Short mmCIF file of C-alpha atoms and ligand atoms in Angstrom, two decimals:
data_model
loop_
_atom_site.label_atom_id
_atom_site.label_comp_id
_atom_site.label_asym_id
_atom_site.label_seq_id
_atom_site.Cartn_x
_atom_site.Cartn_y
_atom_site.Cartn_z
CA MET A 942 -7.77 -2.04 -7.16
CA GLY A 943 -6.34 -2.55 -10.61
CA THR A 944 -4.32 -5.58 -9.68
CA LEU A 945 -4.29 -9.36 -9.60
CA PHE A 946 -4.92 -11.10 -6.27
CA ARG A 947 -3.47 -14.56 -5.78
CA ILE A 948 -4.25 -16.86 -2.88
CA LYS A 949 -2.49 -20.02 -1.78
CA LEU A 950 -4.05 -22.08 0.97
CA TYR A 951 -3.94 -25.49 2.61
CA ALA A 952 -7.28 -27.15 3.39
CA ARG A 953 -8.37 -30.61 4.39
CA ASP A 954 -10.29 -31.21 1.16
CA GLN A 955 -11.18 -29.69 -2.19
CA ALA A 956 -14.66 -28.52 -1.18
CA THR A 957 -13.33 -26.64 1.84
CA ALA A 958 -10.63 -25.06 -0.29
CA GLU A 959 -13.13 -23.91 -2.91
CA ARG A 960 -15.46 -22.45 -0.31
CA ALA A 961 -12.53 -20.60 1.24
CA PHE A 962 -11.27 -19.20 -2.07
CA ARG A 963 -14.79 -17.98 -2.87
CA ALA A 964 -15.16 -16.23 0.50
CA ALA A 965 -11.76 -14.54 0.25
CA PHE A 966 -12.22 -13.32 -3.34
CA ASP A 967 -15.75 -12.11 -2.51
CA ARG A 968 -14.30 -10.10 0.35
CA VAL A 969 -11.73 -8.54 -2.00
CA ALA A 970 -14.45 -7.69 -4.53
CA ALA A 971 -16.55 -6.02 -1.82
CA LEU A 972 -13.56 -3.95 -0.71
CA ASP A 973 -12.90 -2.95 -4.29
CA ASP A 974 -16.49 -1.65 -4.47
CA THR A 975 -15.85 0.42 -1.34
CA LEU A 976 -12.31 1.70 -1.89
CA SER A 977 -11.82 2.00 -5.64
CA ASP A 978 -11.16 5.45 -7.04
CA TYR A 979 -11.84 4.14 -10.55
CA LYS A 980 -15.45 3.13 -9.82
CA PRO A 981 -17.61 6.28 -9.74
CA ALA A 982 -20.09 4.70 -7.30
CA SER A 983 -17.52 3.47 -4.78
CA GLU A 984 -18.08 4.68 -1.22
CA LEU A 985 -14.72 6.46 -1.43
CA ASN A 986 -15.84 8.46 -4.48
CA ARG A 987 -19.30 9.12 -3.06
CA ILE A 988 -17.93 10.78 0.08
CA CYS A 989 -15.74 13.05 -2.06
CA LYS A 990 -19.04 14.59 -3.18
CA ASN A 991 -21.35 14.08 -0.18
CA ALA A 992 -19.02 14.84 2.70
CA VAL A 993 -17.85 18.29 1.63
CA GLY A 994 -18.37 20.73 4.49
CA ARG A 995 -20.45 18.25 6.53
CA PRO A 996 -19.77 15.04 8.42
CA VAL A 997 -21.06 11.86 6.76
CA LYS A 998 -21.30 8.36 8.26
CA ILE A 999 -19.07 5.78 6.61
CA SER A 1000 -18.61 1.98 6.63
CA ASP A 1001 -16.26 0.18 9.03
CA ASP A 1002 -13.91 -0.72 6.18
CA LEU A 1003 -13.57 2.83 4.95
CA MET A 1004 -13.16 4.05 8.52
CA ARG A 1005 -10.29 1.62 9.16
CA VAL A 1006 -8.47 2.60 5.97
CA LEU A 1007 -8.97 6.34 6.50
CA THR A 1008 -7.93 6.15 10.17
CA ALA A 1009 -4.73 4.23 9.38
CA SER A 1010 -4.00 6.63 6.51
CA GLN A 1011 -4.42 9.76 8.62
CA GLN A 1012 -2.30 8.31 11.45
CA LEU A 1013 0.45 7.57 8.96
CA ALA A 1014 0.10 11.05 7.45
CA ALA A 1015 0.44 12.66 10.87
CA GLY A 1016 3.37 10.38 11.82
CA THR A 1017 5.30 11.17 8.63
CA GLY A 1018 4.65 14.90 8.47
CA GLY A 1019 2.38 14.36 5.47
CA ALA A 1020 4.77 12.21 3.40
CA PHE A 1021 1.90 9.72 3.17
CA ASP A 1022 -1.15 11.58 1.95
CA ILE A 1023 -4.38 10.07 0.60
CA THR A 1024 -5.73 13.49 -0.42
CA LEU A 1025 -3.25 13.59 -3.32
CA GLY A 1026 -5.93 12.36 -5.76
CA PRO A 1027 -6.01 15.44 -8.04
CA VAL A 1028 -2.21 15.40 -8.38
CA ILE A 1029 -2.14 11.62 -8.88
CA HIS A 1030 -4.69 11.97 -11.71
CA LEU A 1031 -2.34 14.36 -13.53
CA TRP A 1032 0.54 11.89 -13.19
CA ARG A 1033 -1.62 9.01 -14.42
CA GLN A 1034 -2.47 11.05 -17.50
CA ALA A 1035 1.22 11.95 -17.82
CA ARG A 1036 2.16 8.25 -17.92
CA ARG A 1037 -0.34 7.72 -20.74
CA ASP A 1038 0.98 10.78 -22.64
CA GLY A 1039 4.64 10.02 -21.97
CA ARG A 1040 5.42 13.54 -20.72
CA VAL A 1041 5.61 15.15 -17.28
CA PRO A 1042 2.55 17.18 -16.16
CA ASP A 1043 2.41 20.90 -16.68
CA THR A 1044 3.70 22.75 -13.57
CA ALA A 1045 0.80 25.21 -13.52
CA GLU A 1046 -1.67 22.31 -13.60
CA LEU A 1047 0.15 20.64 -10.69
CA VAL A 1048 -0.02 23.86 -8.68
CA ARG A 1049 -3.76 24.13 -9.35
CA ALA A 1050 -4.38 20.49 -8.37
CA SER A 1051 -2.25 20.89 -5.25
CA ALA A 1052 -4.74 23.40 -3.80
CA TYR A 1053 -7.18 20.49 -3.34
CA CYS A 1054 -4.64 18.31 -1.51
CA GLY A 1055 -3.30 18.14 2.03
CA TYR A 1056 -4.20 15.57 4.67
CA ARG A 1057 -5.39 18.25 7.10
CA LYS A 1058 -8.26 19.00 4.71
CA LEU A 1059 -9.68 15.56 5.55
CA LYS A 1060 -11.27 15.17 8.96
CA ILE A 1061 -12.28 11.87 10.45
CA ASN A 1062 -14.21 11.36 13.65
CA PRO A 1063 -13.79 7.73 14.73
CA ALA A 1064 -16.18 8.13 17.69
CA ALA A 1065 -19.02 9.42 15.51
CA HIS A 1066 -17.86 7.20 12.60
CA THR A 1067 -17.92 10.16 10.23
CA VAL A 1068 -15.70 11.86 7.68
CA GLU A 1069 -15.67 15.42 6.36
CA LEU A 1070 -13.78 17.08 3.50
CA ASP A 1071 -12.84 20.76 3.52
CA LYS A 1072 -13.59 21.69 -0.05
CA PRO A 1073 -15.24 20.57 -3.28
CA GLY A 1074 -12.87 19.13 -5.87
CA MET A 1075 -10.91 17.04 -3.37
CA GLN A 1076 -10.23 13.46 -4.43
CA LEU A 1077 -9.13 10.68 -2.08
CA ASP A 1078 -6.80 7.95 -3.35
CA VAL A 1079 -6.06 5.00 -1.08
CA GLY A 1080 -3.92 3.19 -3.68
CA GLY A 1081 -0.96 3.28 -1.31
CA ILE A 1082 -2.66 1.34 1.49
CA ALA A 1083 -5.83 -0.42 0.28
CA LYS A 1084 -4.20 -3.52 -1.21
CA GLY A 1085 -2.51 -4.31 2.09
CA TYR A 1086 -5.82 -3.96 3.92
CA ALA A 1087 -7.58 -6.12 1.32
CA ALA A 1088 -4.89 -8.80 1.76
CA ASP A 1089 -5.47 -8.71 5.55
CA GLU A 1090 -9.21 -9.02 5.12
CA ALA A 1091 -9.01 -11.83 2.56
CA LEU A 1092 -6.75 -13.69 4.99
CA ALA A 1093 -9.21 -13.03 7.82
CA ALA A 1094 -12.04 -14.47 5.70
CA LEU A 1095 -9.99 -17.66 5.27
CA THR A 1096 -9.15 -17.87 8.97
CA LYS A 1097 -12.84 -17.53 9.79
CA LEU A 1098 -13.50 -20.65 7.72
CA GLY A 1099 -10.87 -22.60 9.65
CA ILE A 1100 -7.99 -22.23 7.18
CA ARG A 1101 -4.86 -21.94 9.32
CA SER A 1102 -2.25 -21.77 6.60
CA ALA A 1103 -2.69 -19.34 3.71
CA LEU A 1104 -0.99 -16.58 1.78
CA VAL A 1105 -2.74 -13.71 0.00
CA ALA A 1106 -0.77 -11.70 -2.56
CA ALA A 1107 -2.13 -8.49 -4.03
CA SER A 1108 0.79 -8.03 -6.44
CA GLY A 1109 3.50 -6.61 -4.11
CA ASP A 1110 1.41 -6.73 -0.94
CA LEU A 1111 1.40 -10.04 0.92
CA ALA A 1112 -0.36 -11.22 4.07
CA PHE A 1113 -0.01 -14.76 5.37
CA SER A 1114 -0.90 -16.96 8.34
CA ASN A 1115 0.78 -20.15 9.65
CA ALA A 1116 3.46 -21.97 7.67
CA PRO A 1117 2.51 -24.54 5.03
CA PRO A 1118 2.31 -28.05 6.53
CA GLY A 1119 5.76 -29.44 7.34
CA ARG A 1120 7.50 -26.12 6.69
CA ALA A 1121 9.12 -23.63 9.07
CA GLY A 1122 7.53 -20.63 7.36
CA TRP A 1123 6.45 -19.02 4.12
CA SER A 1124 9.47 -18.33 1.90
CA ILE A 1125 9.27 -14.75 0.68
CA GLY A 1126 11.81 -13.73 -1.94
CA ILE A 1127 12.73 -10.06 -2.17
CA ASP A 1128 13.53 -9.27 -5.78
CA SER A 1129 16.82 -7.69 -6.78
CA PHE A 1130 14.93 -4.85 -8.58
CA ASP A 1131 18.00 -4.51 -10.74
CA ARG A 1132 18.04 -6.82 -13.70
CA ALA A 1133 15.72 -9.55 -14.88
CA ASN A 1134 16.53 -13.09 -13.73
CA ALA A 1135 18.95 -11.88 -11.03
CA PRO A 1136 18.87 -13.94 -7.83
CA PHE A 1137 16.73 -12.73 -4.93
CA THR A 1138 18.34 -10.06 -2.74
CA ARG A 1139 17.00 -11.83 0.36
CA ILE A 1140 14.77 -14.78 1.14
CA LEU A 1141 12.72 -14.51 4.32
CA GLN A 1142 11.04 -17.34 6.22
CA LEU A 1143 8.10 -15.89 8.09
CA ASN A 1144 4.71 -16.72 9.58
CA ASN A 1145 1.74 -14.58 10.59
CA ALA A 1146 3.04 -11.39 9.05
CA ALA A 1147 2.73 -9.10 6.05
CA VAL A 1148 5.30 -8.01 3.48
CA SER A 1149 4.83 -5.08 1.10
CA THR A 1150 7.10 -3.67 -1.56
CA SER A 1151 6.83 -0.27 -3.16
CA GLY A 1152 9.01 0.79 -6.05
CA ASP A 1153 9.14 2.14 -9.55
CA THR A 1154 9.92 -1.07 -11.43
CA GLU A 1155 6.32 -1.69 -12.49
CA GLN A 1156 4.62 1.70 -12.78
CA HIS A 1157 6.66 4.73 -13.81
CA LEU A 1158 7.14 7.42 -16.41
CA ASP A 1159 10.44 7.78 -18.27
CA ALA A 1160 10.72 11.34 -19.53
CA SER A 1161 13.47 13.92 -20.04
CA GLY A 1162 16.14 11.49 -18.88
CA LYS A 1163 14.47 10.71 -15.56
CA ARG A 1164 12.35 7.89 -14.18
CA TYR A 1165 9.34 9.18 -12.24
CA SER A 1166 7.72 6.75 -9.80
CA HIS A 1167 3.94 6.57 -9.36
CA VAL A 1168 4.64 7.47 -5.72
CA ILE A 1169 4.43 11.24 -5.38
CA ASP A 1170 6.25 13.48 -2.92
CA PRO A 1171 3.45 15.68 -1.50
CA LYS A 1172 5.99 18.47 -0.82
CA THR A 1173 6.76 18.89 -4.54
CA ASP A 1174 3.82 17.07 -6.21
CA VAL A 1175 6.40 15.30 -8.36
CA GLY A 1176 6.85 11.52 -8.77
CA LEU A 1177 9.90 10.21 -6.90
CA THR A 1178 13.06 10.09 -9.03
CA LYS A 1179 15.46 8.68 -6.44
CA GLY A 1180 15.18 5.08 -7.67
CA ILE A 1181 14.29 3.61 -4.29
CA THR A 1182 12.49 0.33 -3.61
CA VAL A 1183 11.20 -0.29 -0.10
CA THR A 1184 10.14 -3.61 1.39
CA ILE A 1185 8.39 -3.52 4.75
CA VAL A 1186 7.63 -6.43 7.08
CA ALA A 1187 4.91 -5.78 9.64
CA ARG A 1188 2.22 -7.66 11.50
CA HIS A 1189 -0.57 -6.53 9.15
CA GLY A 1190 -0.80 -5.67 5.48
CA ILE A 1191 -2.45 -2.33 6.10
CA GLU A 1192 0.63 -1.22 8.02
CA ALA A 1193 3.20 -2.80 5.67
CA ASP A 1194 1.59 -1.33 2.54
CA GLY A 1195 1.17 2.18 3.93
CA LEU A 1196 4.70 2.19 5.34
CA ALA A 1197 6.27 0.97 2.10
CA THR A 1198 4.79 3.97 0.31
CA ALA A 1199 5.54 6.41 3.15
CA VAL A 1200 9.18 5.28 3.57
CA SER A 1201 9.70 5.64 -0.19
CA VAL A 1202 8.75 9.31 0.15
CA LEU A 1203 10.75 9.87 3.35
CA GLY A 1204 13.86 8.30 1.82
CA ALA A 1205 16.36 5.94 3.42
CA SER A 1206 17.62 7.95 6.35
CA ARG A 1207 14.36 9.48 7.62
CA GLY A 1208 12.42 6.40 6.59
CA LEU A 1209 14.59 3.99 8.57
CA LYS A 1210 14.38 6.16 11.68
CA PHE A 1211 10.60 6.04 11.41
CA VAL A 1212 10.61 2.26 10.90
CA ASP A 1213 12.95 1.73 13.85
CA SER A 1214 10.55 3.64 16.10
CA LYS A 1215 8.10 0.74 15.64
CA LEU A 1216 8.89 -2.40 17.64
CA ASP A 1217 7.62 -5.06 15.22
CA VAL A 1218 8.44 -3.50 11.87
CA ALA A 1219 11.48 -4.00 9.66
CA ALA A 1220 12.52 -2.60 6.29
CA LEU A 1221 14.83 -3.40 3.43
CA ILE A 1222 15.66 -0.54 1.08
CA VAL A 1223 17.28 -0.96 -2.32
CA LYS A 1224 18.65 2.19 -3.94
CA ARG A 1225 19.55 2.28 -7.60
CA GLY A 1226 22.98 3.85 -8.02
CA ALA A 1227 25.62 4.32 -10.68
CA GLN A 1228 27.69 1.57 -9.02
CA GLY A 1229 24.74 -0.84 -8.93
CA PRO A 1230 22.12 -1.31 -6.25
CA GLU A 1231 22.79 -0.35 -2.63
CA VAL A 1232 20.96 -2.45 -0.02
CA ILE A 1233 20.15 -0.99 3.40
CA GLU A 1234 18.47 -2.84 6.29
CA SER A 1235 16.59 -1.38 9.23
CA SER A 1236 17.95 -2.30 12.64
CA ARG A 1237 15.43 -5.12 13.24
CA PHE A 1238 15.67 -6.67 9.80
CA HIS A 1239 18.23 -9.30 10.84
CA SER A 1240 16.07 -10.39 13.79
CA LEU A 1241 12.93 -10.83 11.67
CA PRO A 1242 12.74 -14.62 11.96
CA ALA A 1243 12.57 -14.17 15.74
CA LEU A 1244 9.92 -11.46 15.45
CA TYR A 1245 7.60 -13.47 13.21
CA ARG A 1246 7.68 -17.15 14.03
P1 LIG B 1307 1.81 -0.31 -5.63
O1 LIG B 1307 0.51 0.28 -6.10
O2 LIG B 1307 2.79 -0.50 -6.72
O3 LIG B 1307 1.65 -1.50 -4.76
P2 LIG B 1307 2.19 1.59 -3.46
O4 LIG B 1307 1.60 0.80 -2.37
O5 LIG B 1307 3.43 2.33 -3.14
O6 LIG B 1307 2.55 0.77 -4.74
O7 LIG B 1307 1.07 2.61 -3.89
C1 LIG B 1307 1.27 3.57 -4.89
C2 LIG B 1307 -0.02 4.32 -5.04
O8 LIG B 1307 -0.24 5.12 -3.87
C3 LIG B 1307 -0.05 5.28 -6.20
O9 LIG B 1307 -0.46 4.66 -7.37
C4 LIG B 1307 -1.06 6.30 -5.71
O10 LIG B 1307 -2.37 5.82 -5.92
C5 LIG B 1307 -0.81 6.35 -4.22
N1 LIG B 1307 0.17 7.37 -3.80
C6 LIG B 1307 1.14 8.00 -4.52
N2 LIG B 1307 1.86 8.84 -3.76
C7 LIG B 1307 1.35 8.76 -2.50
C8 LIG B 1307 1.67 9.38 -1.26
N3 LIG B 1307 2.66 10.26 -1.14
N4 LIG B 1307 0.92 9.05 -0.18
C9 LIG B 1307 -0.09 8.15 -0.27
N5 LIG B 1307 -0.44 7.53 -1.42
C10 LIG B 1307 0.27 7.82 -2.52
MG1 LIG B 1308 1.85 1.04 -0.32
#
């Protein structure tokens, strides 16, 4: 998944802790083998070849990630779209070259994208792709799912209090001993060493942040995010950072990416339609950052005790 996973846990002794760390990191490694778009032999990459024009059986993990992705795609009118692989590849190359992709190339790649070209059948446990050349990319949702599953591996071994961080995607269980909750600082995304914009105290929840501070392309006076708007096939330039709090990482991660694409006003409406989700949006502006909260953000401590 091209990122660093960090785990913090409380256990009764060293041996239990070590066993738990091993189980959780093994689970992450197994998911990386399934979901990576960098590894040619990953299940994700194999179905891009095998499942063209015919339904192919897939693993439970892949099914869960694809199902959540397609639900989010349908719910956001395609703002979240895991079939963007060919377009994302052009933008990855663009970041290496330091120049925006050629428009004609983007148009060509775009013909292989569109979430309706991916069909899943949860009952039969199969997936089918409409045409050869399609490439799935679950980079906008897989880290959140991996954080959930690493946490589940710990819980299974009796660890009640743990936090898994896959860079900006966190999932955590009960509070550390003697504490009211996990303290989650939301960065200012503005200047280095600035104080946190907010500090949350939460238990049994997930927090994901999506923004352009870490991965972006600066070219022709604009900053292009690695999150792409499927309507234009162009990296977002609106300077928006979205933090989502949800029950599970798979939901928080996917929503953080989706709300970035939707933008503050449509994004917050979508978030507010979900009873146990809250968002904090930071927009970069000429007058400094603008901070916008979803309607349930202030009642978060009550939502996630
Ligand atoms: P991060 O990787 O920084 O945690 P995100 O969760 O927002 O951030 O994921 C960004 C990744 O999602 C991109 O690198 C790309 O792989 C994928 N992606 C980009 N645009 C979209 C989109 N519109 N819908 C779904 N996935 C996307
Ligand atoms: Mg995401």
